[in-house]
Structures are given as C-alpha cells and as structure tokens.
CSV table of C-alpha atoms in Angstrom, one decimal:
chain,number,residue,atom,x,y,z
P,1,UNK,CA,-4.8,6.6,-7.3
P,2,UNK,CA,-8.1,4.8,-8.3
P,3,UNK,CA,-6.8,2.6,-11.4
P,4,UNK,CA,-6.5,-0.9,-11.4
P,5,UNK,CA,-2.1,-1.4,-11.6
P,6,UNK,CA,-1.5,1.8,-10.8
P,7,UNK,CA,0.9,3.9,-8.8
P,8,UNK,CA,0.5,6.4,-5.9
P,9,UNK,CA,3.6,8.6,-4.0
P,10,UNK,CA,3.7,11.1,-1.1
P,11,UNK,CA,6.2,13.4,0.4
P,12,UNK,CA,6.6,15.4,3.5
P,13,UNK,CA,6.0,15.0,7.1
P,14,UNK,CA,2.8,12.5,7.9
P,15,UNK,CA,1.8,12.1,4.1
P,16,UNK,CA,-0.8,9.0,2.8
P,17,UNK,CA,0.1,7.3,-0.3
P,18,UNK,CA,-3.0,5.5,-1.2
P,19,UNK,CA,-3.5,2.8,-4.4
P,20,UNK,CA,-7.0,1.9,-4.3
P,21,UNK,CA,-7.4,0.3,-7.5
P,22,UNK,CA,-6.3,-3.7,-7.7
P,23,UNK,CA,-2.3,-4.9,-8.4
P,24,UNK,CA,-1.4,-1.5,-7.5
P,25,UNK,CA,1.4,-0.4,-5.7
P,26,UNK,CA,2.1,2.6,-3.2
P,27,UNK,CA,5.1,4.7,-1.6
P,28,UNK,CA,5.2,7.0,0.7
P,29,UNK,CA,8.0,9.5,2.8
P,30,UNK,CA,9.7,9.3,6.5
P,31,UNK,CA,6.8,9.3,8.5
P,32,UNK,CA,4.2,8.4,6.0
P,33,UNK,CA,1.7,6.0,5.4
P,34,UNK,CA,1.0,3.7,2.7
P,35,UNK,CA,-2.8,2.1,1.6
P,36,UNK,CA,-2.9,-0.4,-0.9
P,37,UNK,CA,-5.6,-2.6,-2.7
P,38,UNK,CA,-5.8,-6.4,-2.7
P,39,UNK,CA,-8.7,-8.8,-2.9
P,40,UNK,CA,-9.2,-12.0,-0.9
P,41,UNK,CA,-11.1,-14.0,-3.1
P,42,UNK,CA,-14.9,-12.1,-2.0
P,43,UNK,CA,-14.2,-8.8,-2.0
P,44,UNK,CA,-11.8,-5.6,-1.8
P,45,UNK,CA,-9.5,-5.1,1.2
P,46,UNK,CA,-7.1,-2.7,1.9
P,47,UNK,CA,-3.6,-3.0,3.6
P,48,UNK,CA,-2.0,-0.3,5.5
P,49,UNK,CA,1.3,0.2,6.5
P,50,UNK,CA,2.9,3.3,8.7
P,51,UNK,CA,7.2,3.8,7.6
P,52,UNK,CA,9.2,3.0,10.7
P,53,UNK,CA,6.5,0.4,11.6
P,54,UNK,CA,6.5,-3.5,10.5
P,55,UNK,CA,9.7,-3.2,8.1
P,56,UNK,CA,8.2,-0.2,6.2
P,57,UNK,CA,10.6,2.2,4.6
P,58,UNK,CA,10.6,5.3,3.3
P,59,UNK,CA,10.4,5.9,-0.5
P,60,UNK,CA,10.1,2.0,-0.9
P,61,UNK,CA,7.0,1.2,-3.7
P,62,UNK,CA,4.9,-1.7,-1.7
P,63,UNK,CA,2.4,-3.4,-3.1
P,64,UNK,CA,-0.2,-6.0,-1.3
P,65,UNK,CA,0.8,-10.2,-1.7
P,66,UNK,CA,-2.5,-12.3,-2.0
P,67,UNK,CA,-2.7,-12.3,1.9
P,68,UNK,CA,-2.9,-8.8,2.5
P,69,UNK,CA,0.5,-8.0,3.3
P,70,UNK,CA,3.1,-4.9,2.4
P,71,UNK,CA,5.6,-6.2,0.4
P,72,UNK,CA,8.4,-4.1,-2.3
P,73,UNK,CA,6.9,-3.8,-5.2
C-alpha cells in the first residue's frame, strides 16, 4: 500500500506485506515479511520485520513506534 494510514496483508509461504505510506500498518503470514513506513524527524524510513524473527507473528497488524520499531498495531 502507498497511502498515508493505510493497510497492507499477505498470505502464503515467503509473502511481503509492505505499508509505505506514513501511520500505516502491515501483516503478513507464517514465514512472511512485513515493511512499514515511519519518519524520524528528516526523512522517511522503513522498518522491516521477518515472522519467527524479533517477536514477529503471523497474521499480527504491526505498525512502526517513533523509533522505528515493529510494534501491534
């Protein structure tokens, strides 16, 4: 998804869930991966987050904190 507070999902086997747009939030499947937008106060970042990895689960929204971290949405 592109949108500023949007959503993005993904299922199946090694599927990218990716929220590029600002307060957005993204989920993804077992073995998935999830990309999510979040500024630090200059410019766009993005955090990334791989389920089984980190205390990232499968079909869980996440959504970036203000540091750049995965949390539930």
């Amino acid at each position: 998804s592109t949108g500023d507070r949007s959503a993005s999902s993904s299922t199946g086997d090694n599927a990218i869930s990716a929220a590029f747009g600002l307060d957005s939030k993204a989920m993804a499947g077992e073995t998935g991966a999830v990309i999510v937008a979040w500024r630090d106060g200059k410019r766009k970042r993005f955090a990334v987050g791989y389920v089984g990895e980190n205390d990232i689960n499968a079909d869980t929204w996440y959504r970036a904190d203000g540091n750049g971290n995965l949390v539930p949405a």
